[in-house]
Amino acid sequence: MTDAFVAAALPVPPVHAHRPKPASVLILGSGPVVIGQAAEFDYAGTQACRALRAEGVRTILVNSNPATIMTDPSVADAVYLEPLTVPAIEAVIAREKPEGLLAGLGGQTALNLAMELSKAGVLERHNVRLLGTPLEAIRMAEDREAFRDLLDRIGQPYAPSSIVEGADDEARHASARVALETIGLPAIIRPAFTLGGTGGGIVETEEAYWERVRAGLRSSPIKQVMIERCLVGWQEIEYEVMRDAEDTCIAVCSMENVDPLGVHTGDSIVVAPVQTLTDAVHQRLRSASLAIIRALGVEGGCNVQFALSPDSTEYAVIEVNPRVSRSSALASKATGYPIARVAAQIAAGRTLADIPNVVTGTTVAAFEPALDYVVVKLPRFPFDKFPGADRRLGSQMKATGEVMAIDRTFGAALNKALRGLEQAGAGPMGEDPSWAPTFAYLAAVYAGIDAEEGGAGFDGLPAEDAPIRWTDAGGQACESSRFAQRSAAPIVLKRFLEPSDSRLWRVLGLLRRGVPQEVVRRATGISAWFLAEMGRNVALESDVRAMGPRLVDPEDADGAALLATVKRAAFSDRDLASLAGMQEAAVRGARQALGIVPGFAMVDTCAAEFAAETPYFYSTYASSGSPAEAPPVARPAALVIGSGPVRIGQGIEFDYCAVQAADVLRRNGWSAVMVNSNPETVSTDFDASTRLYFEPLDTESVRSIIEFESAGFRNPDGTIAMLPAVVAFGGQTPLNLAAPLVAAGVPLLGSDLEAIDQAEERTRFSALLDRLGIPQPEGGMAESIEEALTLAERIGYPVIVRPSFVIGGLAIDFAYSPDDLVRHLAAAAVVDPDRPVRIDRFLEGIEVDIDAVSDGRDVLIPGLLEHVERAGVHSGDSIGVFPPQHVAEGDQSLIVSTMQRVCLALGAKGLVNAQFIVRDDGVYLIEVNPRASRTVPFMSKVTGVPMVELAVRISLGETLASMGWEDGLRPVPPFVSVKSPAFSTAKLKGVDPSVGPFMQSTGEVIGIAVDPRVAMAKALTGASLIPPRAGDGVAPLVLLSVADRDKWGVPDLGRALVRAGYRLAATGGTRATLEAAGITGIAHVAKLGAEPVGDEVGILELIASGEVRLVVNTPTPRSGAVRDAADIRHATIAEGILCFTSIETGIAASEALDPSIFDEIAVVRSITDWVPGVAAAS
Amino acid sequence: MRLPPLPRADAIVDPRVGDAGPALLALEDGTVFPGIAFGSPVAAGGDLVVNTSQTGYQEIATDPSYAGQVVVMTYPLIGNYGRLEDDDQSERPWLRGLVVAHATAAVLDDARQLATLLRGNGIPAIAGVDTRALARHLRTTGCQRGIITAPGVTDPAIAIAMARDVPRWEDQDFVAQVSPAAPREVGDGDAPLVAIVDFGLKANIVRSLRRRGVRVRVLPHTATAEEVLAGDVAGVVLSPGPGDPARLAGPVALARAIIEDGRPLLGICLGHQVVGRAAGAETSRLRFGHHGANHPVQDLDTGYVQVTAQNHEVQVVGESLPASSGFRVSQLNLNDRSVEGLRHVEKPIETVQYHPEGAPGPLDALAVFDRFADACRRNA
């Protein structure tokens, strides 16, 4: 060989130290679900554990989140449900002695923790090797300055930026001043090392600049913020890349954000693969991504984000995440390539070339997936729960979840994603009625003008001073030819289209009214190509409207062609029916008669180049009539319906149940078909079921799947043997589908429709309880506000109000007075005979949550969960304690026996959840749901009762007795488990954090210990609901301002805080209560709005002083929309101070601060140590 | 169940592209796909090849290696972005026809639409085909001839007969069609001179070499060994191109002479196959060809794996390479273990089956040009 030729030439792989496969690996989870860190890490961590175990590596998992699949004892060799803190992790390391630590699969939380563990010397002390992402890469990707140096070294461009940092506030202020001068406005503020862009944002004014910089410095753990030039209007492009230790690099997926730069990618509409880039530009960005992952030295997955100038001539690197991420979960589901799994295998020492491609079964992981479809992801926002929140979008992520859809065109995938959002009014044609006047005005100005010519468009206006006509907010017809009236249009347009959760629908609405795409493009920066495709969808709507009944006329060729066309564009039968003015069944019947049914295509990573073994499918009318890619799954089989996008109130706990249900079916010899639309979850992993359909969870989509999967199967009587559906494990989403599916002839596995209906329909449910003699809160239906007032008067205030039609308010709220009731109903709801309101007595007392498994004869009850907060706080936001600490034996027995009677009366077969209120005057049943509840994963793990397994097997014909389980309550374990909610409220500007009747929390954590206070401390620590401790002569300040009705708890609260070493500050009445209880030395605080008198400090000044570590502020009860003292809580949140709004939470947390239990918090045990049978059971 | 009605033409051919009416894609095995014509309003046929690239239709259309072939794109939206003249790989499009699921439009003037390029060069195209279903079908049957009928010709029997009449790919001499008639030189000064024998050269090969500081002399495929190995030539590139190397006795003899000469030689794609045959190896047709931007190739000397762009029907049969040839297999395709490169054990000769110049596709393997240019400089 001529050395000169070959040696010079071949890229020499870097020399690596010998990397033996670690015998054991500690995997860090990401803790509770919060905005910016959701189910994607359950998916990533679960894949990683399974991959490592398959490699023969012993896996040890730490995560404080009980709702996850990853913390199921069957997923890892040892599972620790412990807080993600340095002391707890060190204790786990000391106990388990892992060789390696894998932090790249637990999001920013795990990466930050790995940095802390390293800094604290823990890794060195215990000889633990960090696998995957090197510490240096974490540092370089997050430390803005180091990252820019790296980019300079490899010649990659970035937006001009300036770092704000310094030793103290003064230095940081000076640094911020310099940054403002060099970068200018508008600018993007990016705090270092924060989740989901916490504290960041785009600022346009100097005032906003200083506010954001201050907030950013506060939220950054290293007190560093980057000020970056805002590349407004540039496109945002992302690449998911992987690298192994041999330096093989691949780009798994390219993604293009429909929203231009400025909106957090988690809040953006994202399309995969890139749509509007030439190959040359795409390759340039792809090559840049590979150069970056090489320079960082990441071993595993990495996400690189670019800004691309609108004419594609220039780009800038925006951000790098050297770990798996939300985007990598999306990329995995979009391509079929299991990024987290491969990342874990790389960490275990394998190379991309020797890892098989599990999807094709014949090729290797060292390749790049080829897509033959388009993927659209839409974010799911929580604003339906927070009508008062600031709904504008920026660099702070606000979405709680996302929905993904697959089809052959962008328009069809977009329509499917819109159908999959499962949000009222969020379909393809959703429009907020309040936009009507703006639509009318903008259409009057812009519709029909030629934006390209004549100087019209975003900046210009129609050249002639012709009159414009529109309808104003009051419904009055308006006409104007005044120049001033029309010259406001560009401002109105820009304001109307500024980035917000509803911009997509606003854009569609304007296009629908003939506003030129070019006008919208200039106002939004959305690429012309995307707007053109949206315009095509909108044009189809009007074609259908014009076609009318001809759409379903079998003899009308134009109608049939249009029907075939709009189905290809993925319009639902229901929407088509409403456009064409007919019943949904007519559309369905017509298209079926014409053979317009969806085909199902495979997601195979290779665009059909190789035969694939994957069981992953999507529907598309573009392959209507093409040969099927696979026959229906083998019978017996059932369809498990998942829970759709993660939203407040329906989170990953339901994914846990759906995944378990599919698993149990398979272990019992059934085929499990899964349908879901959420790319972040374990349930949409290709190996979580026998076959996966990635589809919107609407009746039409689910029916199509069932029909396809039922072809060729016959009942003995010759009818089609429809694939049965499992609706009990995905939360409310599948339950809502139960009735239409049954009506379509689909059998349900588990509780029948009758049981569901009897529990769900309040009047029937009430009657059932009356018949059984079970006490329930008094209540009734009202068909007018007057009736509601009379009813409320009769049953007595406070009452719970549940309107059946809500406008801008919340579905459920309390009313403490007639004023409250009127305000709520008049402002937020419609009440008439068709849309009655339900009024129930609001009972205060101890709330108890109970889950049961019923087989129709026996009812097994794993345990009771007592809520810490008094009834009135949504059960999802309450701290739960198992077993109950304050409920008398007799009351517990009564709850159990009542639960058993209700389950049997409903004829429930499977899981049933209920809520009781325990009061001095009796035990009341509030609510029953014959389905898996939020608490199922938690209760299953702490009791060792495999609830989902038992429920599924019962639906397959087994009984509790035949499975070896007894009727009644399980023995109480010798330890206490606490479930705490975790909140994302700080990320949602304008949201009052006070807990109430509507759920606000996004996730949950667990704490387990023998001492209830230790369990509480662990749980609150995991949920970031524990204030910084006192110690080393530091006595932090706690501010108390408690409403009169909560004063009973003030002495306990004060004593506990003083014992924990805190100083107290309190407003007048609260201080008096404390002093009366013998607590002294309390700083005087003036009430909100009152002038400080004497030695009093103003309350907002005190909060802003930086001394306060905790605020306990309980609001005077009023209906949710208008709560008192919200300013105090907003100020508290703005300062990053912990705030409790329930006295019970305050007391429980304060008791958990007791210094005498401090050391016990870092004592760890695995879940199988606590519950020996739990692994075997599942 | 009857076949569903066809959707409206504007659902599969963007109105800005403009459709030419219904047409058929017929395969020699009798399979027929109805669709909408949108290219030149003529019929044309050839071997169907399936390309899985998600971007790069312009480069594919202008790649001479597709001469005589009807290209099926699995990516369902073709036409999203506008054509840039700089990205053309040759003077004109060479493929015989284009089959897509949806003909989309770039939001630009007509001149830059893909359809305009096809129409200007007499190339038909058909949209509305479930190209995934077609790819699956071809995967099972192997290569087939197919025809895109002229607009309005919708009788399946006629179309199938036409498909069966299409001349066989292996019976045709495509290189002669695409290779230039006269030599040309690019660059001046005293940089090392590289002779490229043009069997169907792509612009990005010339560009990649020029970026590495060499001059380029492009020669027709009929160039003699004397012309190729002129005294001022520091190294030789045998270019990619269309067709079956088994027909190319002349180029194979030329390759033998270059190997004998011992000057640096780089064979790319067809050039690689020609060198393989010159070294005494057999070539054989792949069942389905490799056409895409995502093929993993491992270098057997370094273990290094790279993602490559591929476009070929024929492979060098590794087992048939004589041990005495002085060559050994240097790179392998990790998907099917087919030969992706040869290296001479003594001489500065390397060949690659893939396209290090990308266009379309990854540029991960540009080091192939670095190695060659370095060798030329040492030899100059």
PDB file of N, CA and C in Angstrom, chain A residues 548-610:
ATOM      1  N   GLY A 548     -72.394  21.665  -1.554  1.00  0.00           N
ATOM      2  CA  GLY A 548     -73.602  21.328  -0.804  1.00  0.00           C
ATOM      3  C   GLY A 548     -73.958  19.858  -0.921  1.00  0.00           C
ATOM      4  N   PRO A 549     -75.245  19.548  -1.107  1.00  0.00           N
ATOM      5  CA  PRO A 549     -75.697  18.148  -1.107  1.00  0.00           C
ATOM      6  C   PRO A 549     -75.096  17.317  -2.253  1.00  0.00           C
ATOM      7  N   ARG A 550     -74.614  18.000  -3.296  1.00  0.00           N
ATOM      8  CA  ARG A 550     -74.014  17.233  -4.401  1.00  0.00           C
ATOM      9  C   ARG A 550     -72.806  16.431  -3.919  1.00  0.00           C
ATOM     10  N   LEU A 551     -72.220  16.871  -2.799  1.00  0.00           N
ATOM     11  CA  LEU A 551     -71.040  16.183  -2.272  1.00  0.00           C
ATOM     12  C   LEU A 551     -71.323  14.702  -2.027  1.00  0.00           C
ATOM     13  N   VAL A 552     -72.573  14.387  -1.660  1.00  0.00           N
ATOM     14  CA  VAL A 552     -72.889  12.998  -1.309  1.00  0.00           C
ATOM     15  C   VAL A 552     -73.815  12.352  -2.335  1.00  0.00           C
ATOM     16  N   ASP A 553     -73.951  12.989  -3.474  1.00  0.00           N
ATOM     17  CA  ASP A 553     -74.807  12.418  -4.523  1.00  0.00           C
ATOM     18  C   ASP A 553     -74.002  11.386  -5.316  1.00  0.00           C
ATOM     19  N   PRO A 554     -74.405  10.106  -5.246  1.00  0.00           N
ATOM     20  CA  PRO A 554     -73.596   9.060  -5.879  1.00  0.00           C
ATOM     21  C   PRO A 554     -73.500   9.221  -7.388  1.00  0.00           C
ATOM     22  N   GLU A 555     -74.441   9.978  -7.979  1.00  0.00           N
ATOM     23  CA  GLU A 555     -74.442  10.129  -9.438  1.00  0.00           C
ATOM     24  C   GLU A 555     -73.615  11.333  -9.892  1.00  0.00           C
ATOM     25  N   ASP A 556     -73.170  12.137  -8.921  1.00  0.00           N
ATOM     26  CA  ASP A 556     -72.521  13.391  -9.291  1.00  0.00           C
ATOM     27  C   ASP A 556     -71.009  13.216  -9.293  1.00  0.00           C
ATOM     28  N   ALA A 557     -70.411  13.209 -10.482  1.00  0.00           N
ATOM     29  CA  ALA A 557     -68.972  12.962 -10.587  1.00  0.00           C
ATOM     30  C   ALA A 557     -68.157  14.069  -9.924  1.00  0.00           C
ATOM     31  N   ASP A 558     -68.618  15.323 -10.072  1.00  0.00           N
ATOM     32  CA  ASP A 558     -67.893  16.428  -9.436  1.00  0.00           C
ATOM     33  C   ASP A 558     -67.910  16.297  -7.920  1.00  0.00           C
ATOM     34  N   GLY A 559     -69.095  15.908  -7.418  1.00  0.00           N
ATOM     35  CA  GLY A 559     -69.224  15.719  -5.976  1.00  0.00           C
ATOM     36  C   GLY A 559     -68.285  14.629  -5.487  1.00  0.00           C
ATOM     37  N   ALA A 560     -68.244  13.521  -6.222  1.00  0.00           N
ATOM     38  CA  ALA A 560     -67.389  12.402  -5.814  1.00  0.00           C
ATOM     39  C   ALA A 560     -65.918  12.789  -5.860  1.00  0.00           C
ATOM     40  N   ALA A 561     -65.535  13.519  -6.928  1.00  0.00           N
ATOM     41  CA  ALA A 561     -64.135  13.928  -7.034  1.00  0.00           C
ATOM     42  C   ALA A 561     -63.767  14.869  -5.899  1.00  0.00           C
ATOM     43  N   LEU A 562     -64.700  15.773  -5.556  1.00  0.00           N
ATOM     44  CA  LEU A 562     -64.415  16.683  -4.450  1.00  0.00           C
ATOM     45  C   LEU A 562     -64.338  15.917  -3.139  1.00  0.00           C
ATOM     46  N   LEU A 563     -65.231  14.956  -2.961  1.00  0.00           N
ATOM     47  CA  LEU A 563     -65.218  14.169  -1.730  1.00  0.00           C
ATOM     48  C   LEU A 563     -63.879  13.429  -1.606  1.00  0.00           C
ATOM     49  N   ALA A 564     -63.445  12.815  -2.715  1.00  0.00           N
ATOM     50  CA  ALA A 564     -62.149  12.126  -2.685  1.00  0.00           C
ATOM     51  C   ALA A 564     -61.027  13.112  -2.378  1.00  0.00           C
ATOM     52  N   THR A 565     -61.159  14.327  -2.902  1.00  0.00           N
ATOM     53  CA  THR A 565     -60.127  15.345  -2.698  1.00  0.00           C
ATOM     54  C   THR A 565     -60.064  15.808  -1.246  1.00  0.00           C
ATOM     55  N   VAL A 566     -61.218  16.111  -0.675  1.00  0.00           N
ATOM     56  CA  VAL A 566     -61.197  16.637   0.692  1.00  0.00           C
ATOM     57  C   VAL A 566     -60.855  15.551   1.711  1.00  0.00           C
ATOM     58  N   LYS A 567     -61.176  14.304   1.388  1.00  0.00           N
ATOM     59  CA  LYS A 567     -60.756  13.234   2.309  1.00  0.00           C
ATOM     60  C   LYS A 567     -59.242  13.069   2.250  1.00  0.00           C
ATOM     61  N   ARG A 568     -58.657  13.218   1.035  1.00  0.00           N
ATOM     62  CA  ARG A 568     -57.189  13.198   0.933  1.00  0.00           C
ATOM     63  C   ARG A 568     -56.570  14.307   1.757  1.00  0.00           C
ATOM     64  N   ALA A 569     -57.279  15.422   1.860  1.00  0.00           N
ATOM     65  CA  ALA A 569     -56.780  16.539   2.668  1.00  0.00           C
ATOM     66  C   ALA A 569     -57.109  16.345   4.146  1.00  0.00           C
ATOM     67  N   ALA A 570     -57.679  15.177   4.471  1.00  0.00           N
ATOM     68  CA  ALA A 570     -57.914  14.780   5.862  1.00  0.00           C
ATOM     69  C   ALA A 570     -58.952  15.633   6.591  1.00  0.00           C
ATOM     70  N   PHE A 571     -59.884  16.216   5.867  1.00  0.00           N
ATOM     71  CA  PHE A 571     -61.036  16.810   6.550  1.00  0.00           C
ATOM     72  C   PHE A 571     -61.872  15.690   7.145  1.00  0.00           C
ATOM     73  N   SER A 572     -62.425  15.921   8.323  1.00  0.00           N
ATOM     74  CA  SER A 572     -63.231  14.882   8.954  1.00  0.00           C
ATOM     75  C   SER A 572     -64.629  14.875   8.345  1.00  0.00           C
ATOM     76  N   ASP A 573     -65.272  13.735   8.406  1.00  0.00           N
ATOM     77  CA  ASP A 573     -66.651  13.632   7.938  1.00  0.00           C
ATOM     78  C   ASP A 573     -67.524  14.673   8.633  1.00  0.00           C
ATOM     79  N   ARG A 574     -67.230  14.865   9.913  1.00  0.00           N
ATOM     80  CA  ARG A 574     -68.059  15.781  10.688  1.00  0.00           C
ATOM     81  C   ARG A 574     -67.934  17.210  10.157  1.00  0.00           C
ATOM     82  N   ASP A 575     -66.694  17.650   9.906  1.00  0.00           N
ATOM     83  CA  ASP A 575     -66.498  18.998   9.388  1.00  0.00           C
ATOM     84  C   ASP A 575     -67.093  19.142   7.992  1.00  0.00           C
ATOM     85  N   LEU A 576     -66.935  18.091   7.183  1.00  0.00           N
ATOM     86  CA  LEU A 576     -67.499  18.154   5.833  1.00  0.00           C
ATOM     87  C   LEU A 576     -69.014  18.268   5.907  1.00  0.00           C
ATOM     88  N   ALA A 577     -69.601  17.516   6.829  1.00  0.00           N
ATOM     89  CA  ALA A 577     -71.051  17.554   6.966  1.00  0.00           C
ATOM     90  C   ALA A 577     -71.496  18.954   7.347  1.00  0.00           C
ATOM     91  N   SER A 578     -70.767  19.575   8.260  1.00  0.00           N
ATOM     92  CA  SER A 578     -71.205  20.901   8.684  1.00  0.00           C
ATOM     93  C   SER A 578     -71.000  21.913   7.554  1.00  0.00           C
ATOM     94  N   LEU A 579     -69.943  21.744   6.760  1.00  0.00           N
ATOM     95  CA  LEU A 579     -69.734  22.666   5.636  1.00  0.00           C
ATOM     96  C   LEU A 579     -70.806  22.497   4.561  1.00  0.00           C
ATOM     97  N   ALA A 580     -71.149  21.226   4.295  1.00  0.00           N
ATOM     98  CA  ALA A 580     -72.085  20.961   3.198  1.00  0.00           C
ATOM     99  C   ALA A 580     -73.528  20.998   3.674  1.00  0.00           C
ATOM    100  N   GLY A 581     -73.724  21.158   4.975  1.00  0.00           N
ATOM    101  CA  GLY A 581     -75.073  21.272   5.512  1.00  0.00           C
ATOM    102  C   GLY A 581     -75.825  19.952   5.532  1.00  0.00           C
ATOM    103  N   MET A 582     -75.228  18.962   6.149  1.00  0.00           N
ATOM    104  CA  MET A 582     -75.911  17.661   6.220  1.00  0.00           C
ATOM    105  C   MET A 582     -75.435  16.921   7.468  1.00  0.00           C
ATOM    106  N   GLN A 583     -75.939  15.695   7.636  1.00  0.00           N
ATOM    107  CA  GLN A 583     -75.536  14.890   8.772  1.00  0.00           C
ATOM    108  C   GLN A 583     -74.215  14.187   8.470  1.00  0.00           C
ATOM    109  N   GLU A 584     -73.424  13.967   9.542  1.00  0.00           N
ATOM    110  CA  GLU A 584     -72.146  13.286   9.382  1.00  0.00           C
ATOM    111  C   GLU A 584     -72.344  11.917   8.725  1.00  0.00           C
ATOM    112  N   ALA A 585     -73.427  11.238   9.116  1.00  0.00           N
ATOM    113  CA  ALA A 585     -73.653   9.885   8.596  1.00  0.00           C
ATOM    114  C   ALA A 585     -73.815   9.891   7.085  1.00  0.00           C
ATOM    115  N   ALA A 586     -74.361  10.989   6.540  1.00  0.00           N
ATOM    116  CA  ALA A 586     -74.559  11.063   5.094  1.00  0.00           C
ATOM    117  C   ALA A 586     -73.205  11.095   4.376  1.00  0.00           C
ATOM    118  N   VAL A 587     -72.279  11.858   4.931  1.00  0.00           N
ATOM    119  CA  VAL A 587     -70.942  11.941   4.335  1.00  0.00           C
ATOM    120  C   VAL A 587     -70.268  10.583   4.419  1.00  0.00           C
ATOM    121  N   ARG A 588     -70.363   9.997   5.589  1.00  0.00           N
ATOM    122  CA  ARG A 588     -69.727   8.713   5.799  1.00  0.00           C
ATOM    123  C   ARG A 588     -70.295   7.660   4.847  1.00  0.00           C
ATOM    124  N   GLY A 589     -71.622   7.652   4.760  1.00  0.00           N
ATOM    125  CA  GLY A 589     -72.274   6.675   3.899  1.00  0.00           C
ATOM    126  C   GLY A 589     -71.863   6.865   2.442  1.00  0.00           C
ATOM    127  N   ALA A 590     -71.824   8.112   2.003  1.00  0.00           N
ATOM    128  CA  ALA A 590     -71.506   8.392   0.608  1.00  0.00           C
ATOM    129  C   ALA A 590     -70.085   7.954   0.285  1.00  0.00           C
ATOM    130  N   ARG A 591     -69.166   8.274   1.162  1.00  0.00           N
ATOM    131  CA  ARG A 591     -67.783   7.958   0.804  1.00  0.00           C
ATOM    132  C   ARG A 591     -67.539   6.447   0.882  1.00  0.00           C
ATOM    133  N   GLN A 592     -68.224   5.788   1.808  1.00  0.00           N
ATOM    134  CA  GLN A 592     -68.026   4.339   1.872  1.00  0.00           C
ATOM    135  C   GLN A 592     -68.600   3.654   0.640  1.00  0.00           C
ATOM    136  N   ALA A 593     -69.733   4.170   0.186  1.00  0.00           N
ATOM    137  CA  ALA A 593     -70.335   3.595  -1.011  1.00  0.00           C
ATOM    138  C   ALA A 593     -69.413   3.771  -2.214  1.00  0.00           C
ATOM    139  N   LEU A 594     -68.675   4.875  -2.221  1.00  0.00           N
ATOM    140  CA  LEU A 594     -67.760   5.145  -3.330  1.00  0.00           C
ATOM    141  C   LEU A 594     -66.394   4.470  -3.141  1.00  0.00           C
ATOM    142  N   GLY A 595     -66.213   3.819  -2.008  1.00  0.00           N
ATOM    143  CA  GLY A 595     -64.914   3.183  -1.745  1.00  0.00           C
ATOM    144  C   GLY A 595     -63.856   4.162  -1.282  1.00  0.00           C
ATOM    145  N   ILE A 596     -64.270   5.343  -0.836  1.00  0.00           N
ATOM    146  CA  ILE A 596     -63.299   6.315  -0.327  1.00  0.00           C
ATOM    147  C   ILE A 596     -63.034   5.997   1.144  1.00  0.00           C
ATOM    148  N   VAL A 597     -62.118   5.088   1.362  1.00  0.00           N
ATOM    149  CA  VAL A 597     -61.735   4.695   2.724  1.00  0.00           C
ATOM    150  C   VAL A 597     -60.222   4.865   2.820  1.00  0.00           C
ATOM    151  N   PRO A 598     -59.729   5.111   4.036  1.00  0.00           N
ATOM    152  CA  PRO A 598     -58.294   5.350   4.133  1.00  0.00           C
ATOM    153  C   PRO A 598     -57.487   4.068   3.925  1.00  0.00           C
ATOM    154  N   GLY A 599     -56.314   4.226   3.360  1.00  0.00           N
ATOM    155  CA  GLY A 599     -55.347   3.144   3.398  1.00  0.00           C
ATOM    156  C   GLY A 599     -54.474   3.343   4.622  1.00  0.00           C
ATOM    157  N   PHE A 600     -53.757   2.302   5.004  1.00  0.00           N
ATOM    158  CA  PHE A 600     -52.861   2.426   6.152  1.00  0.00           C
ATOM    159  C   PHE A 600     -51.440   2.124   5.698  1.00  0.00           C
ATOM    160  N   ALA A 601     -50.569   3.087   5.906  1.00  0.00           N
ATOM    161  CA  ALA A 601     -49.193   2.952   5.431  1.00  0.00           C
ATOM    162  C   ALA A 601     -48.244   2.827   6.616  1.00  0.00           C
ATOM    163  N   MET A 602     -47.098   2.265   6.318  1.00  0.00           N
ATOM    164  CA  MET A 602     -46.144   1.932   7.369  1.00  0.00           C
ATOM    165  C   MET A 602     -45.111   3.053   7.531  1.00  0.00           C
ATOM    166  N   VAL A 603     -44.734   3.282   8.777  1.00  0.00           N
ATOM    167  CA  VAL A 603     -43.576   4.131   9.065  1.00  0.00           C
ATOM    168  C   VAL A 603     -42.403   3.175   9.209  1.00  0.00           C
ATOM    169  N   ASP A 604     -41.543   3.123   8.175  1.00  0.00           N
ATOM    170  CA  ASP A 604     -40.559   2.035   8.140  1.00  0.00           C
ATOM    171  C   ASP A 604     -39.111   2.506   8.112  1.00  0.00           C
ATOM    172  N   THR A 605     -38.865   3.792   8.260  1.00  0.00           N
ATOM    173  CA  THR A 605     -37.532   4.422   8.273  1.00  0.00           C
ATOM    174  C   THR A 605     -36.841   4.441   6.903  1.00  0.00           C
ATOM    175  N   CYS A 606     -37.397   3.778   5.900  1.00  0.00           N
ATOM    176  CA  CYS A 606     -36.615   3.624   4.673  1.00  0.00           C
ATOM    177  C   CYS A 606     -37.434   3.866   3.411  1.00  0.00           C
ATOM    178  N   ALA A 607     -38.613   4.474   3.537  1.00  0.00           N
ATOM    179  CA  ALA A 607     -39.431   4.791   2.366  1.00  0.00           C
ATOM    180  C   ALA A 607     -39.607   3.570   1.466  1.00  0.00           C
ATOM    181  N   ALA A 608     -39.883   2.451   2.082  1.00  0.00           N
ATOM    182  CA  ALA A 608     -40.225   1.212   1.364  1.00  0.00           C
ATOM    183  C   ALA A 608     -39.038   0.567   0.655  1.00  0.00           C
ATOM    184  N   GLU A 609     -37.817   1.080   0.876  1.00  0.00           N
ATOM    185  CA  GLU A 609     -36.673   0.492   0.183  1.00  0.00           C
ATOM    186  C   GLU A 609     -36.427  -0.950   0.639  1.00  0.00           C
ATOM    187  N   PHE A 610     -36.639  -1.176   1.933  1.00  0.00           N
ATOM    188  CA  PHE A 610     -36.460  -2.530   2.461  1.00  0.00           C
ATOM    189  C   PHE A 610     -37.775  -3.007   3.064  1.00  0.00           C
TER     190      PHE A 610
END
